[in-house]
Short mmCIF file of C-alpha atoms in Angstrom, two decimals:
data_model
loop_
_atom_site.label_atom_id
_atom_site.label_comp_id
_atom_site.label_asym_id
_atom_site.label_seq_id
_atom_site.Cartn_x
_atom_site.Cartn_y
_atom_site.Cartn_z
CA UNK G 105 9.90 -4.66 -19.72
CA UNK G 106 9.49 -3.84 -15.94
CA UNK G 107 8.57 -0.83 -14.42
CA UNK G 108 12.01 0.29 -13.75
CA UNK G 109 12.50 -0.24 -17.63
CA UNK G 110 9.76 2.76 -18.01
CA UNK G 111 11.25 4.98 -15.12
CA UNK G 112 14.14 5.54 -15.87
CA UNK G 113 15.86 8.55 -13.97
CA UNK G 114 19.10 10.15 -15.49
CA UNK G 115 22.35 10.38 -13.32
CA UNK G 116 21.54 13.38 -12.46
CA UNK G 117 17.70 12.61 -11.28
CA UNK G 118 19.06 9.78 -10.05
CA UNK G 119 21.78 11.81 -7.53
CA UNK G 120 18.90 14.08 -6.49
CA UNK G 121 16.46 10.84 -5.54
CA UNK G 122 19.54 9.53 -3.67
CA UNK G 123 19.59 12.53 -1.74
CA UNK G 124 16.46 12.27 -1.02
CA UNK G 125 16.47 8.63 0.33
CA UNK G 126 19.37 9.70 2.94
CA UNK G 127 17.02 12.12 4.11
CA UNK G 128 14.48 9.36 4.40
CA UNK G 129 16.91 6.80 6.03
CA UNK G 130 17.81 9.41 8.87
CA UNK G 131 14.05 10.64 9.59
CA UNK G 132 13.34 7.12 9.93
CA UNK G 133 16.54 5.83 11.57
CA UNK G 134 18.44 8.06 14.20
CA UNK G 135 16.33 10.97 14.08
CA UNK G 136 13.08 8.48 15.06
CA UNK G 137 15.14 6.94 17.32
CA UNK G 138 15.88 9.89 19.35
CA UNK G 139 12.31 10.77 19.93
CA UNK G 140 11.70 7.28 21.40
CA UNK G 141 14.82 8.25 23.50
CA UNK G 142 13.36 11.45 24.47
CA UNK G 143 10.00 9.75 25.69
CA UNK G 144 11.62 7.47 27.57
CA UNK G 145 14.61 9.68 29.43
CA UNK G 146 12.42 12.87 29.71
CA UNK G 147 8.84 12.54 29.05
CA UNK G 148 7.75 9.52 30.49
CA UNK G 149 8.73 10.35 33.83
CA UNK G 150 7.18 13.76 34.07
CA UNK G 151 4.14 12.18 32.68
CA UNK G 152 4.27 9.09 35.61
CA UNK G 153 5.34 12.24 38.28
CA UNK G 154 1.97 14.62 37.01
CA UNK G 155 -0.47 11.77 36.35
CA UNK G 156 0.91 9.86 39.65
CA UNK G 157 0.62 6.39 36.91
CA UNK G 158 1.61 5.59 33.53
CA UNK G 159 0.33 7.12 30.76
CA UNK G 160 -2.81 4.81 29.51
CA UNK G 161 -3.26 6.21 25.74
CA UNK G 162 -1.20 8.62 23.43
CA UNK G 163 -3.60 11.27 24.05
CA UNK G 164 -1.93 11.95 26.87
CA UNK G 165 1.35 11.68 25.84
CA UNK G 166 1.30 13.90 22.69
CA UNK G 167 0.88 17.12 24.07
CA UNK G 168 4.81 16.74 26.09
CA UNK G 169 6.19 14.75 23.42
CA UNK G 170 5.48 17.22 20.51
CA UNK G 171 6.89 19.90 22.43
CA UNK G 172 10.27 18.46 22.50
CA UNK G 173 12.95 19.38 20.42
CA UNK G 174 13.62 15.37 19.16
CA UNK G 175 9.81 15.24 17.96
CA UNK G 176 10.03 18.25 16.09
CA UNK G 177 13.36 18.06 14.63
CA UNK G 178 12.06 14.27 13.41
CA UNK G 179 8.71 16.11 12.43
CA UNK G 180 10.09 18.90 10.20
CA UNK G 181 12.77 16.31 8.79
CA UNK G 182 10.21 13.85 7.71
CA UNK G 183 7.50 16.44 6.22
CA UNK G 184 10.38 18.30 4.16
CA UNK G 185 11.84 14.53 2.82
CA UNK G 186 8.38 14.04 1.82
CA UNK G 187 7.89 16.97 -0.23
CA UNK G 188 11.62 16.69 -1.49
CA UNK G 189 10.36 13.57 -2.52
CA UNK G 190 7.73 14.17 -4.82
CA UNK G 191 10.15 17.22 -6.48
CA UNK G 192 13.02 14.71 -7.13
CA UNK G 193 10.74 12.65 -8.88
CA UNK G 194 8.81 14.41 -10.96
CA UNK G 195 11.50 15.52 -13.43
CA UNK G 196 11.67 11.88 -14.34
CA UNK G 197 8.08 11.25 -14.43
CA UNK G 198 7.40 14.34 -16.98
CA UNK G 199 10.19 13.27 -19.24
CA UNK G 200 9.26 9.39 -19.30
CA UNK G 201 5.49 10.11 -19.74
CA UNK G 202 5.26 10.19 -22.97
CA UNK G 203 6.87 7.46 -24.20
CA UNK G 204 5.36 5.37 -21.96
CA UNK G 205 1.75 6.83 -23.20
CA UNK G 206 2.45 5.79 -27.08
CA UNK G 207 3.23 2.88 -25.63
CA UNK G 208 -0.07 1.90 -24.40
CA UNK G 209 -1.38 3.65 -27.14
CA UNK G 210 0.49 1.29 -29.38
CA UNK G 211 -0.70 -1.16 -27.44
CA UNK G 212 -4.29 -0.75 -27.83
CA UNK G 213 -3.82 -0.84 -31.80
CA UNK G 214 -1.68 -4.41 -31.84
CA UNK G 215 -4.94 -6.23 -30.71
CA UNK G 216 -2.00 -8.52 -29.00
CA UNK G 217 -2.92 -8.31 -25.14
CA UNK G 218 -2.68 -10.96 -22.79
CA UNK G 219 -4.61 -9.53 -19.96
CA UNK G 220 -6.61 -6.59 -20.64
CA UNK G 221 -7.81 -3.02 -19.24
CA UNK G 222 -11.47 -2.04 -18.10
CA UNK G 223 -12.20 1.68 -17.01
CA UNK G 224 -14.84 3.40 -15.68
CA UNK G 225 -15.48 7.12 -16.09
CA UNK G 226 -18.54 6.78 -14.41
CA UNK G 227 -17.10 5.35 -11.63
CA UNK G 228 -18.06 7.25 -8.45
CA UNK G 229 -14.72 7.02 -6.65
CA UNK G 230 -15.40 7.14 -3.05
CA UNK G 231 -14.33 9.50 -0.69
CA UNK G 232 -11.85 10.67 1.18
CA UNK G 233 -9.96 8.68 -1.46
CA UNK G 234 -11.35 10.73 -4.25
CA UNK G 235 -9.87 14.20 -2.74
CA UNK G 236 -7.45 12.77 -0.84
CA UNK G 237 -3.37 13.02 -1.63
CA UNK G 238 -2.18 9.76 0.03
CA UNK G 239 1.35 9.65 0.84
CA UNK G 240 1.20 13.87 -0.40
CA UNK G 241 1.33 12.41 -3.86
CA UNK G 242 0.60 15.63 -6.02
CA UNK G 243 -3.37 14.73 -7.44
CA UNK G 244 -3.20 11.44 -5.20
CA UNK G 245 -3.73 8.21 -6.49
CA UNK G 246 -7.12 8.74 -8.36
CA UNK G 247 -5.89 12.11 -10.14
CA UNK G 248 -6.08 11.72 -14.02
CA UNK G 249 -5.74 14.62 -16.62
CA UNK G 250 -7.01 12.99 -19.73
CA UNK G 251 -8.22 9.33 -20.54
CA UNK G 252 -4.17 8.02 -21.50
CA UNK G 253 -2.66 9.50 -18.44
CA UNK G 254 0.00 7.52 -16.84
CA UNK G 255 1.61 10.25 -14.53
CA UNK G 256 0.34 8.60 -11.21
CA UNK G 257 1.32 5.53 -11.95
CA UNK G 258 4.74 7.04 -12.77
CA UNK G 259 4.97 8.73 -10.00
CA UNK G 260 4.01 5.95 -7.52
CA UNK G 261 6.62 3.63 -8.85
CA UNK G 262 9.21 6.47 -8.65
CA UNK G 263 8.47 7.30 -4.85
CA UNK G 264 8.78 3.33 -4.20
CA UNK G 265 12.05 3.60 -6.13
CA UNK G 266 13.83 6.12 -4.14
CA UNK G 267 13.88 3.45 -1.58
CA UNK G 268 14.76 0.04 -3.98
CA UNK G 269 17.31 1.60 -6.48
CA UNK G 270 18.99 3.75 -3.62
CA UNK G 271 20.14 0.32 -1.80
CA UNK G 272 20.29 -1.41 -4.71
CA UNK G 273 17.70 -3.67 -4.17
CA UNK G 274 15.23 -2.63 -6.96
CA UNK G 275 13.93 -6.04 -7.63
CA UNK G 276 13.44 -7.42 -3.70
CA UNK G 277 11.68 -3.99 -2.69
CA UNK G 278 9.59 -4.08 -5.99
CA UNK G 279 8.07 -7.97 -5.29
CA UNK G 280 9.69 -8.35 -1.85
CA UNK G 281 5.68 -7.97 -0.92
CA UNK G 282 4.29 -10.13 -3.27
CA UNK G 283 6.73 -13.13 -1.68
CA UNK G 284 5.23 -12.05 1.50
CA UNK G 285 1.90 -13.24 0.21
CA UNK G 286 3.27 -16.00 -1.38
CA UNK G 287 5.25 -17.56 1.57
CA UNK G 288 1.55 -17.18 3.69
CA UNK G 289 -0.20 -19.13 0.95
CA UNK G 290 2.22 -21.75 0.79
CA UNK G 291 2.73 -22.06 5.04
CA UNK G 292 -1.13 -21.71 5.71
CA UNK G 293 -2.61 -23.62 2.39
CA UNK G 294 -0.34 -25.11 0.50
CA UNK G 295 -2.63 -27.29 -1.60
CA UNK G 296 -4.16 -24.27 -2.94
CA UNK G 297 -4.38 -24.18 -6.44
CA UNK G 298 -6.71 -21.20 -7.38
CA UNK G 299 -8.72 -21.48 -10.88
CA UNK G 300 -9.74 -17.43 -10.45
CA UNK G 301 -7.98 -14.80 -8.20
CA UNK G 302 -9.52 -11.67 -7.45
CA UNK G 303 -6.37 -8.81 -6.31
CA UNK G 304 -8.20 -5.81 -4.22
CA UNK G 305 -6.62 -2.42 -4.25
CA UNK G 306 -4.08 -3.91 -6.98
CA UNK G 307 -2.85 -0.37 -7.81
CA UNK G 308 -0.08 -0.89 -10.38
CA UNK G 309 0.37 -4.28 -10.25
CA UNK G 310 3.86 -4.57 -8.55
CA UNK G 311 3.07 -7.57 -6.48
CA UNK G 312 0.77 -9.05 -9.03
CA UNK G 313 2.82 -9.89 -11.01
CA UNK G 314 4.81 -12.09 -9.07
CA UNK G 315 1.67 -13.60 -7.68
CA UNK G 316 0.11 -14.05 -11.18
CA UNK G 317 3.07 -16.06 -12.18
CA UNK G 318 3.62 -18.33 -9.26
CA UNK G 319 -0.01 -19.24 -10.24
CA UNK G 320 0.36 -19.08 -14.24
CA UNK G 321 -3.05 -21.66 -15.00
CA UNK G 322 -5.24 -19.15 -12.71
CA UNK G 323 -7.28 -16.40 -13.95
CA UNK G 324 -6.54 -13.65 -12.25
CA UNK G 325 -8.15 -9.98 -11.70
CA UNK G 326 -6.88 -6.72 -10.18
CA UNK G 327 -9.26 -4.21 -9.17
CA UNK G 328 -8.44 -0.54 -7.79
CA UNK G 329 -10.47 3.24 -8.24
CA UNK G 330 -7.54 4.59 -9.36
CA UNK G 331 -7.72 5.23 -13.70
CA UNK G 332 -4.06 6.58 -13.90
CA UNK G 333 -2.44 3.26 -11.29
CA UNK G 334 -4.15 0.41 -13.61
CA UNK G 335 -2.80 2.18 -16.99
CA UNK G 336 0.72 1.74 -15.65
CA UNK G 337 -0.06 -1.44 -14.36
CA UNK G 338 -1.97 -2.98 -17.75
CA UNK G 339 1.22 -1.90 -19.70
CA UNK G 340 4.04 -3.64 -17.34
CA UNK G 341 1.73 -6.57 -17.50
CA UNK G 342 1.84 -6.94 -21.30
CA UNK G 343 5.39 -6.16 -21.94
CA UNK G 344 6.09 -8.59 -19.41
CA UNK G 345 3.81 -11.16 -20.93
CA UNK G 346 1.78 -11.51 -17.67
CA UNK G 347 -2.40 -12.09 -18.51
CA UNK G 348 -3.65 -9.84 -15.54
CA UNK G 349 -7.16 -8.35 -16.32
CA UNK G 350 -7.00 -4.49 -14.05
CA UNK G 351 -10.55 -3.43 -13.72
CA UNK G 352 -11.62 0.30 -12.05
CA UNK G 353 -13.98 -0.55 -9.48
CA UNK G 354 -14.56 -0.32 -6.17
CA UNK G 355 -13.23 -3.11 -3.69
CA UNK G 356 -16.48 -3.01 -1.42
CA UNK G 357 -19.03 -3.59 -4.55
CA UNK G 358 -16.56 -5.02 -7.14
CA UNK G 359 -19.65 -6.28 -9.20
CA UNK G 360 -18.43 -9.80 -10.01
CA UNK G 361 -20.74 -13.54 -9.06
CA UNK G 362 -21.33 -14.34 -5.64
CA UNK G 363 -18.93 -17.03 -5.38
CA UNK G 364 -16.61 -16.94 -8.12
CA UNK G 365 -13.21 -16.90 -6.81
CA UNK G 366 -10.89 -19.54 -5.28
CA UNK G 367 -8.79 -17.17 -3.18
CA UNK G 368 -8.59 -13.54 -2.83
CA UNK G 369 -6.03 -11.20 -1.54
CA UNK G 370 -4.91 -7.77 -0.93
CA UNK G 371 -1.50 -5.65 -0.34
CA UNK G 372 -1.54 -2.84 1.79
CA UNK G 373 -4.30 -1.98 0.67
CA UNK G 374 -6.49 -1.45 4.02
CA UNK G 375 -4.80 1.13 5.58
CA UNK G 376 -4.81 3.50 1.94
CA UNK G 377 -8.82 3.15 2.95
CA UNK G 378 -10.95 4.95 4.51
CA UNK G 379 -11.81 2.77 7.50
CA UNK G 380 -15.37 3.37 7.86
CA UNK G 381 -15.72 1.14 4.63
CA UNK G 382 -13.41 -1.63 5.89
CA UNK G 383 -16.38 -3.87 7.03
CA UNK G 384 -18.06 -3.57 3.08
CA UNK G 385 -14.76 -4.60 1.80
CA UNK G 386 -14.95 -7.76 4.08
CA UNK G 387 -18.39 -8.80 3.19
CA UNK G 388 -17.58 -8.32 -0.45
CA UNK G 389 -14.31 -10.39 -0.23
CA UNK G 390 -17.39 -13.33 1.50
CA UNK G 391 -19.64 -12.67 -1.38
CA UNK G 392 -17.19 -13.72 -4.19
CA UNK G 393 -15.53 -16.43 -2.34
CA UNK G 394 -16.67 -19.92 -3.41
CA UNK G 395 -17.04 -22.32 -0.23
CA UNK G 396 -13.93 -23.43 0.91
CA UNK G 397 -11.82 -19.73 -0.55
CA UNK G 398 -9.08 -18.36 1.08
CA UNK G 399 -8.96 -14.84 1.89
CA UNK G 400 -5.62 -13.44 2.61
CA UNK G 401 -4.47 -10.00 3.10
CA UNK G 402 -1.09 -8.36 4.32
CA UNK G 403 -0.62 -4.96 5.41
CA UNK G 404 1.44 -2.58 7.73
CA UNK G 405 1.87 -3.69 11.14
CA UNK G 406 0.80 -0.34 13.22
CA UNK G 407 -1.93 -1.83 15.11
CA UNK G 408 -2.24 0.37 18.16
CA UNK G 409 -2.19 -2.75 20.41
CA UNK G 410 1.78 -3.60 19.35
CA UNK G 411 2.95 -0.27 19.36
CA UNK G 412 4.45 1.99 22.10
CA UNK G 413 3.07 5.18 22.90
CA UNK G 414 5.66 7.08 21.64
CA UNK G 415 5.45 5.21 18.27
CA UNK G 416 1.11 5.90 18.22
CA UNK G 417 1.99 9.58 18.34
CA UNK G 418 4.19 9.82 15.93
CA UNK G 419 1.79 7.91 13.56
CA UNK G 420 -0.90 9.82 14.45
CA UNK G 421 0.90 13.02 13.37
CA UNK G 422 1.62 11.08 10.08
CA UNK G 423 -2.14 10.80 9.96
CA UNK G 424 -2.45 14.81 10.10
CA UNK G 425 0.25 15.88 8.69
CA UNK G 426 1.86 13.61 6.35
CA UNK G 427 -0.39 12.27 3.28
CA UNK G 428 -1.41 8.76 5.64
CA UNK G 429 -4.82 9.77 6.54
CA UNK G 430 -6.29 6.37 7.18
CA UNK G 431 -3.34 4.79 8.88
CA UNK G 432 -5.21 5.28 12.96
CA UNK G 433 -8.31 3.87 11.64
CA UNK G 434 -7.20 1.00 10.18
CA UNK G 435 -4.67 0.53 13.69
CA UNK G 436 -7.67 0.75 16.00
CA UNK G 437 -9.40 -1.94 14.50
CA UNK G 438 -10.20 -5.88 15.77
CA UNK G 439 -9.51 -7.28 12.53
CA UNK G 440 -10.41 -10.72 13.99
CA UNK G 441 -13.80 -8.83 14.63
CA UNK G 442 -14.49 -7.60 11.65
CA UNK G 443 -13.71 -10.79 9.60
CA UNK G 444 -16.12 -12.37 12.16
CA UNK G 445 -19.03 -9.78 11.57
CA UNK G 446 -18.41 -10.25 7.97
CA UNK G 447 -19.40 -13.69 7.93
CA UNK G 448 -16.34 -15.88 8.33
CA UNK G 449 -16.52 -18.59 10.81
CA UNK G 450 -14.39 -17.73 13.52
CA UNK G 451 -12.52 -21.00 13.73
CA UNK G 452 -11.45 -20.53 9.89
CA UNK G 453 -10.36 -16.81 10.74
CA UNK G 454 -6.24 -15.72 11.64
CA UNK G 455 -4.17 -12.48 12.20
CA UNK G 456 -0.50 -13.10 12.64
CA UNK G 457 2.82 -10.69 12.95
CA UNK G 458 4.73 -11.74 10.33
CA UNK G 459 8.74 -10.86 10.07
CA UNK G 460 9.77 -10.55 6.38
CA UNK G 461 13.20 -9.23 6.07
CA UNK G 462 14.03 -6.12 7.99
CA UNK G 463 10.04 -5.36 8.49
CA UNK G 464 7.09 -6.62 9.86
CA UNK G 465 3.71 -7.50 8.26
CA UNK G 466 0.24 -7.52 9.57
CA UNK G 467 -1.41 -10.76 7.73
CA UNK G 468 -4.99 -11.76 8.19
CA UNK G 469 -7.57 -13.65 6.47
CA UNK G 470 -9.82 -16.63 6.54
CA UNK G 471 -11.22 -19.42 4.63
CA UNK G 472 -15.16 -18.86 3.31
#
């Protein structure tokens, strides 16, 4: 059973989501594309004509550029699709829920699990992730309403969805990341064969799975805050047949052996964090590493160094407007740095651009 096997949207849920991802495709197609046209035809030279130079920083281009009517016809478009978003889903999500919950409760009675499920209530989740709705995800990731909940995983997989199924493409846009990964490991190391694999910020699983199986003799261990994300997860994962063990904890102090894993990964997980704690999460992922680990994460590539100006505004209004509250922080920082300060030798440390498909991924990592 896969997650699109549990979500299941009617026709007529279905025909609303569709809508919804045309919305999606022109807010991030022509609509986004006019606003870079508008900065270059119109507010670029006003800016070089007042400032007597070009514009050095998006700080002073985001003042002219928001005024226009491109920016704000994009802006309004891609707030409303947002919202629209979570609406067209949640019919689906309220109507699947249950099942899926005696499910898991079935589950926990067969005694028959592969992988298994540790939670923490006493977990304190850290914040802003704790009050934060990321992507405007109604009660964000961590939100639960009772210890079986399985809404936001439900609902996570059903905002990814509007994307996959809309195009077709459910099972490339489901793993598509996970192959991503999987291509790096086998370019960069491909005698790798990890005994233990540690999975930070695994939310439900999606590209763990894939992983998990390309590596079926390793022991491997997903670990995310979020209660309601690593229920959905655990039950894909057994009615697929895949031995993942999810555990709620926190990726900066995950609590397992110094030096216990062979290689350990993440998947856009860094910008879903609150910067400030990006440097713990490094020196955790060097505390667990056994000498001679791999470290490899992938992640959106929206470093403020690749993109134009006109692109770092309309990010940062995403940042302040649109449920993606840690995407600047995460941009604005040396990740070749931060490995560094974490303890990896520089000369065993890479970032890299990487094209995958239509889209472009931010890799970086190291070996301990």
């Amino acid at each position: 059973m896969s997650e699109q096997q549990v979500y299941t949207p009617t026709n007529l849920e279905k025909a609303r989501q569709d809508f919804v991802l045309g919305l999606k495709y022109l807010a991030n197609g022509s609509a986004q594309q006019r606003v870079r046209e508008t900065y270059q035809r119109q507010v670029l030279p006003q800016l070089q004509t007042t400032l007597g130079r070009d514009p050095g920083s998006r700080r002073e281009v985001e003042k002219a550029l928001a005024r226009t009517t491109a920016f704000r016809s994009w802006a309004v478009l891609t707030h409303r699709s947002q919202g629209m978003m979570w609406d067209a889903i949640e019919a689906t999500t309220r109507r699947v829920a249950p099942q899926a919950i005696n499910e898991l409760a079935a589950l926990r009675t067969t005694g028959s699990k592969r992988g298994s499920l540790e939670l923490d209530p006493t977990l304190e989740i850290p914040t802003p992730i704790s009050n934060t709705e990321i992507h405007r995800q109604p009660g964000g990731f961590v939100g639960s309403q009772d210890p079986d909940d399985l809404v936001p995983g439900l609902r996570y997989i059903g905002a990814s969805m509007i994307y996959a199924v809309g195009k077709g493409q459910a099972k490339a846009a489901s793993d598509g990341r996970a192959h991503n990964l999987l291509s790096q490991l086998q370019q960069r190391f491909p005698n790798l064969k990890p005994q233990r694999i540690l999975d930070l910020g695994c939310g439900v699983g999606v590209h763990s799975q894939a992983i998990a199986l390309e590596f079926p003799e390793a022991e491997y261990h997903g670990v995310d805050v979020a209660a309601g994300l690593l229920r959905f997860g655990h039950l894909i994962a057994e009615r697929r047949g895949t031995p993942i063990h999810f555990h709620q904890r926190d990726a900066a102090r995950t609590g397992f052996d110094a030096g216990s894993f062979d290689l350990v990964l993440s998947n856009i997980m860094f910008h879903e964090t609150n910067s400030a704690r990006l440097p713990q999460i490094l020196r955790e992922c060097h505390r667990v590493l056994k000498p001679g680990g791999v470290m490899l994460h992938a992640d959106v590539a929206t470093q403020s160094s690749r993109l134009a100006l006109d692109d770092q505004v309309m990010n940062d209004w995403q940042v302040r407007w649109n449920g993606e509250p840690f995407w600047t922080g995460f941009a604005e920082r040396d990740m070749l740095k931060e490995m560094i300060a974490a303890g990896f030798s520089p000369a065993q440390c890479f970032t890299e651009y990487v094209q995958h498909g239509k889209s472009v991924a931010f890799v970086f990592g190291a070996t301990r």
